[in-house]
Amino acid sequence: MKSEQPDQITPPTLSDLKKIAIDLLSRRDHSRQELVHKLQAKGALADDIQQVLDWCQTENYQSDERYATLLVRSKINKGYGPLYVAQAAREQGISKELLTQTLESLEVDWFALALAQYQKKYGDKPVTDFQDKQKRMGYLQRRGFNGAQIQYALKPA
């Protein structure tokens, strides 16, 4: 009985990795961390991944600053608050400093956004009881708004 050895899988070459990275980045922007995970899934070696990512940044194909701006704008346009945005950024490997810098440059009015989301969901319907108020507060909290922003949105006009 002949024992068969499984074929050795060879990692992709640098030029293959560059093509993969360009293909991924041509569809949409990715954070550096996101690209690392996707290239690792292709069987790339850590040193090769770093070289390719450095090349992508040098050629301005990949930029965490640009990605952070797109991510923040996307979440704001969907009506999410600062806590939700910060969590999404953390999951994508965006540093706290870069997120803070991005938020400052966009000058977001979180109170107005919280009020707009509240009005979109509940309109002019008055709060009926304590349980209803808790439900409304929970809605805004799940969307990532802090206590002060929630109180601002809930205050009677």
PDB file of C-alpha atoms in Angstrom:
ATOM      1  CA  MET A   1       0.000   0.000   0.000  1.00  0.00           C
ATOM      2  CA  LYS A   2       1.457   3.270  -1.092  1.00  0.00           C
ATOM      3  CA  SER A   3       1.134   6.242   1.248  1.00  0.00           C
ATOM      4  CA  GLU A   4       0.402   9.466  -0.517  1.00  0.00           C
ATOM      5  CA  GLN A   5       1.793  12.671   0.794  1.00  0.00           C
ATOM      6  CA  PRO A   6      -0.404  15.717   0.463  1.00  0.00           C
ATOM      7  CA  ASP A   7       0.853  18.294  -1.994  1.00  0.00           C
ATOM      8  CA  GLN A   8       2.732  21.098  -0.364  1.00  0.00           C
ATOM      9  CA  ILE A   9       0.857  24.330  -0.824  1.00  0.00           C
ATOM     10  CA  THR A  10       3.239  27.028  -1.900  1.00  0.00           C
ATOM     11  CA  PRO A  11       2.534  30.528  -0.639  1.00  0.00           C
ATOM     12  CA  PRO A  12       1.717  33.146  -3.263  1.00  0.00           C
ATOM     13  CA  THR A  13       4.582  35.189  -4.642  1.00  0.00           C
ATOM     14  CA  LEU A  14       4.978  38.900  -4.006  1.00  0.00           C
ATOM     15  CA  SER A  15       3.635  39.751  -7.443  1.00  0.00           C
ATOM     16  CA  ASP A  16       0.615  37.483  -6.842  1.00  0.00           C
ATOM     17  CA  LEU A  17      -0.006  39.188  -3.504  1.00  0.00           C
ATOM     18  CA  LYS A  18       0.229  42.606  -5.110  1.00  0.00           C
ATOM     19  CA  LYS A  19      -2.361  41.559  -7.689  1.00  0.00           C
ATOM     20  CA  ILE A  20      -4.641  40.208  -4.961  1.00  0.00           C
ATOM     21  CA  ALA A  21      -4.268  43.397  -2.908  1.00  0.00           C
ATOM     22  CA  ILE A  22      -4.958  45.630  -5.917  1.00  0.00           C
ATOM     23  CA  ASP A  23      -7.988  43.512  -6.809  1.00  0.00           C
ATOM     24  CA  LEU A  24      -9.372  43.850  -3.266  1.00  0.00           C
ATOM     25  CA  LEU A  25      -8.660  47.581  -3.112  1.00  0.00           C
ATOM     26  CA  SER A  26     -10.174  48.222  -6.537  1.00  0.00           C
ATOM     27  CA  ARG A  27     -13.568  47.098  -5.219  1.00  0.00           C
ATOM     28  CA  ARG A  28     -13.525  49.184  -2.045  1.00  0.00           C
ATOM     29  CA  ASP A  29     -11.120  50.639   0.502  1.00  0.00           C
ATOM     30  CA  HIS A  30      -9.840  48.320   3.218  1.00  0.00           C
ATOM     31  CA  SER A  31      -8.062  48.984   6.482  1.00  0.00           C
ATOM     32  CA  ARG A  32      -4.555  47.633   6.845  1.00  0.00           C
ATOM     33  CA  GLN A  33      -5.774  45.040   9.354  1.00  0.00           C
ATOM     34  CA  GLU A  34      -8.534  43.909   6.992  1.00  0.00           C
ATOM     35  CA  LEU A  35      -6.008  43.392   4.174  1.00  0.00           C
ATOM     36  CA  VAL A  36      -3.713  41.441   6.490  1.00  0.00           C
ATOM     37  CA  HIS A  37      -6.545  39.015   7.312  1.00  0.00           C
ATOM     38  CA  LYS A  38      -7.544  38.598   3.672  1.00  0.00           C
ATOM     39  CA  LEU A  39      -3.978  38.008   2.506  1.00  0.00           C
ATOM     40  CA  GLN A  40      -3.357  35.548   5.340  1.00  0.00           C
ATOM     41  CA  ALA A  41      -6.410  33.631   4.170  1.00  0.00           C
ATOM     42  CA  LYS A  42      -4.700  33.294   0.772  1.00  0.00           C
ATOM     43  CA  GLY A  43      -1.748  31.581   2.489  1.00  0.00           C
ATOM     44  CA  ALA A  44       0.680  34.483   2.345  1.00  0.00           C
ATOM     45  CA  LEU A  45       3.687  34.698   4.637  1.00  0.00           C
ATOM     46  CA  ALA A  46       3.818  37.463   7.253  1.00  0.00           C
ATOM     47  CA  ASP A  47       6.945  39.110   5.801  1.00  0.00           C
ATOM     48  CA  ASP A  48       5.447  39.137   2.314  1.00  0.00           C
ATOM     49  CA  ILE A  49       2.215  40.638   3.607  1.00  0.00           C
ATOM     50  CA  GLN A  50       4.106  43.477   5.295  1.00  0.00           C
ATOM     51  CA  GLN A  51       6.067  44.186   2.113  1.00  0.00           C
ATOM     52  CA  VAL A  52       2.906  44.256  -0.006  1.00  0.00           C
ATOM     53  CA  LEU A  53       1.032  46.472   2.455  1.00  0.00           C
ATOM     54  CA  ASP A  54       3.949  48.887   2.688  1.00  0.00           C
ATOM     55  CA  TRP A  55       4.033  49.002  -1.126  1.00  0.00           C
ATOM     56  CA  CYS A  56       0.263  49.650  -1.252  1.00  0.00           C
ATOM     57  CA  GLN A  57       0.616  52.531   1.194  1.00  0.00           C
ATOM     58  CA  THR A  58       3.602  53.973  -0.661  1.00  0.00           C
ATOM     59  CA  GLU A  59       1.629  53.904  -3.921  1.00  0.00           C
ATOM     60  CA  ASN A  60      -1.384  55.378  -2.054  1.00  0.00           C
ATOM     61  CA  TYR A  61      -3.565  52.384  -2.918  1.00  0.00           C
ATOM     62  CA  GLN A  62      -4.287  51.791   0.755  1.00  0.00           C
ATOM     63  CA  SER A  63      -4.678  54.444   3.411  1.00  0.00           C
ATOM     64  CA  ASP A  64      -6.044  53.964   6.916  1.00  0.00           C
ATOM     65  CA  GLU A  65      -6.792  57.704   7.051  1.00  0.00           C
ATOM     66  CA  ARG A  66      -8.948  57.514   3.938  1.00  0.00           C
ATOM     67  CA  TYR A  67     -10.592  54.312   5.154  1.00  0.00           C
ATOM     68  CA  ALA A  68     -11.363  55.854   8.568  1.00  0.00           C
ATOM     69  CA  THR A  69     -13.025  58.849   6.915  1.00  0.00           C
ATOM     70  CA  LEU A  70     -15.153  56.599   4.706  1.00  0.00           C
ATOM     71  CA  LEU A  71     -16.108  54.371   7.628  1.00  0.00           C
ATOM     72  CA  VAL A  72     -17.098  57.280   9.865  1.00  0.00           C
ATOM     73  CA  ARG A  73     -19.100  59.006   7.133  1.00  0.00           C
ATOM     74  CA  SER A  74     -20.870  55.757   6.310  1.00  0.00           C
ATOM     75  CA  LYS A  75     -21.906  55.157   9.916  1.00  0.00           C
ATOM     76  CA  ILE A  76     -22.996  58.772  10.395  1.00  0.00           C
ATOM     77  CA  ASN A  77     -25.105  58.648   7.230  1.00  0.00           C
ATOM     78  CA  LYS A  78     -26.790  55.531   8.598  1.00  0.00           C
ATOM     79  CA  GLY A  79     -27.604  57.412  11.820  1.00  0.00           C
ATOM     80  CA  TYR A  80     -25.168  55.826  14.257  1.00  0.00           C
ATOM     81  CA  GLY A  81     -23.664  57.603  17.247  1.00  0.00           C
ATOM     82  CA  PRO A  82     -20.068  58.045  18.408  1.00  0.00           C
ATOM     83  CA  LEU A  83     -19.934  54.873  20.514  1.00  0.00           C
ATOM     84  CA  TYR A  84     -21.083  52.707  17.605  1.00  0.00           C
ATOM     85  CA  VAL A  85     -18.653  54.433  15.250  1.00  0.00           C
ATOM     86  CA  ALA A  86     -15.781  53.892  17.703  1.00  0.00           C
ATOM     87  CA  GLN A  87     -16.636  50.187  18.029  1.00  0.00           C
ATOM     88  CA  ALA A  88     -16.774  49.752  14.246  1.00  0.00           C
ATOM     89  CA  ALA A  89     -13.414  51.496  13.903  1.00  0.00           C
ATOM     90  CA  ARG A  90     -11.838  49.295  16.592  1.00  0.00           C
ATOM     91  CA  GLU A  91     -13.072  46.175  14.799  1.00  0.00           C
ATOM     92  CA  GLN A  92     -11.396  47.365  11.592  1.00  0.00           C
ATOM     93  CA  GLY A  93      -8.077  48.125  13.278  1.00  0.00           C
ATOM     94  CA  ILE A  94      -8.351  51.914  13.197  1.00  0.00           C
ATOM     95  CA  SER A  95      -6.367  53.461  16.034  1.00  0.00           C
ATOM     96  CA  LYS A  96      -8.058  55.637  18.646  1.00  0.00           C
ATOM     97  CA  GLU A  97      -5.852  58.581  17.672  1.00  0.00           C
ATOM     98  CA  LEU A  98      -6.757  58.291  13.991  1.00  0.00           C
ATOM     99  CA  LEU A  99     -10.456  58.006  14.845  1.00  0.00           C
ATOM    100  CA  THR A 100     -10.292  61.094  17.072  1.00  0.00           C
ATOM    101  CA  GLN A 101      -8.499  63.040  14.347  1.00  0.00           C
ATOM    102  CA  THR A 102     -11.079  61.933  11.756  1.00  0.00           C
ATOM    103  CA  LEU A 103     -14.038  62.866  13.963  1.00  0.00           C
ATOM    104  CA  GLU A 104     -12.536  66.288  14.672  1.00  0.00           C
ATOM    105  CA  SER A 105     -11.995  66.965  10.980  1.00  0.00           C
ATOM    106  CA  LEU A 106     -15.605  66.032  10.155  1.00  0.00           C
ATOM    107  CA  GLU A 107     -17.043  68.216  12.957  1.00  0.00           C
ATOM    108  CA  VAL A 108     -20.055  65.992  13.635  1.00  0.00           C
ATOM    109  CA  ASP A 109     -22.970  67.357  15.676  1.00  0.00           C
ATOM    110  CA  TRP A 110     -23.862  64.178  17.593  1.00  0.00           C
ATOM    111  CA  PHE A 111     -26.726  65.870  19.432  1.00  0.00           C
ATOM    112  CA  ALA A 112     -28.422  66.871  16.185  1.00  0.00           C
ATOM    113  CA  LEU A 113     -27.845  63.383  14.794  1.00  0.00           C
ATOM    114  CA  ALA A 114     -29.382  61.775  17.894  1.00  0.00           C
ATOM    115  CA  LEU A 115     -32.399  64.079  17.622  1.00  0.00           C
ATOM    116  CA  ALA A 116     -32.783  63.337  13.902  1.00  0.00           C
ATOM    117  CA  GLN A 117     -32.692  59.567  14.535  1.00  0.00           C
ATOM    118  CA  TYR A 118     -35.205  59.900  17.359  1.00  0.00           C
ATOM    119  CA  GLN A 119     -37.587  61.938  15.210  1.00  0.00           C
ATOM    120  CA  LYS A 120     -37.172  59.555  12.287  1.00  0.00           C
ATOM    121  CA  LYS A 121     -38.159  56.611  14.476  1.00  0.00           C
ATOM    122  CA  TYR A 122     -40.799  58.146  16.737  1.00  0.00           C
ATOM    123  CA  GLY A 123     -41.871  61.369  15.021  1.00  0.00           C
ATOM    124  CA  ASP A 124     -43.995  63.604  17.211  1.00  0.00           C
ATOM    125  CA  LYS A 125     -45.558  60.775  19.234  1.00  0.00           C
ATOM    126  CA  PRO A 126     -45.418  61.745  22.915  1.00  0.00           C
ATOM    127  CA  VAL A 127     -43.879  59.417  25.491  1.00  0.00           C
ATOM    128  CA  THR A 128     -46.767  57.499  27.073  1.00  0.00           C
ATOM    129  CA  ASP A 129     -45.141  56.057  30.210  1.00  0.00           C
ATOM    130  CA  PHE A 130     -41.841  55.131  31.839  1.00  0.00           C
ATOM    131  CA  GLN A 131     -41.596  51.856  29.914  1.00  0.00           C
ATOM    132  CA  ASP A 132     -42.054  53.677  26.609  1.00  0.00           C
ATOM    133  CA  LYS A 133     -39.339  56.172  27.589  1.00  0.00           C
ATOM    134  CA  GLN A 134     -36.974  53.293  28.454  1.00  0.00           C
ATOM    135  CA  LYS A 135     -37.688  51.694  25.079  1.00  0.00           C
ATOM    136  CA  ARG A 136     -36.872  54.908  23.260  1.00  0.00           C
ATOM    137  CA  MET A 137     -33.713  55.450  25.278  1.00  0.00           C
ATOM    138  CA  GLY A 138     -32.642  51.870  24.552  1.00  0.00           C
ATOM    139  CA  TYR A 139     -33.122  52.441  20.838  1.00  0.00           C
ATOM    140  CA  LEU A 140     -30.767  55.426  20.852  1.00  0.00           C
ATOM    141  CA  GLN A 141     -28.312  53.650  23.123  1.00  0.00           C
ATOM    142  CA  ARG A 142     -28.117  50.668  20.743  1.00  0.00           C
ATOM    143  CA  ARG A 143     -27.375  53.100  17.939  1.00  0.00           C
ATOM    144  CA  GLY A 144     -24.328  54.297  19.883  1.00  0.00           C
ATOM    145  CA  PHE A 145     -25.388  57.586  21.444  1.00  0.00           C
ATOM    146  CA  ASN A 146     -24.272  58.540  24.950  1.00  0.00           C
ATOM    147  CA  GLY A 147     -26.487  59.618  27.841  1.00  0.00           C
ATOM    148  CA  ALA A 148     -26.281  63.371  27.215  1.00  0.00           C
ATOM    149  CA  GLN A 149     -27.152  62.945  23.535  1.00  0.00           C
ATOM    150  CA  ILE A 150     -30.078  60.662  24.400  1.00  0.00           C
ATOM    151  CA  GLN A 151     -31.433  63.149  26.956  1.00  0.00           C
ATOM    152  CA  TYR A 152     -31.143  65.932  24.382  1.00  0.00           C
ATOM    153  CA  ALA A 153     -33.111  63.900  21.837  1.00  0.00           C
ATOM    154  CA  LEU A 154     -35.816  62.961  24.357  1.00  0.00           C
ATOM    155  CA  LYS A 155     -36.406  66.408  25.840  1.00  0.00           C
ATOM    156  CA  PRO A 156     -39.761  67.920  24.906  1.00  0.00           C
ATOM    157  CA  ALA A 157     -39.581  70.520  22.162  1.00  0.00           C
TER     158      ALA A 157
END
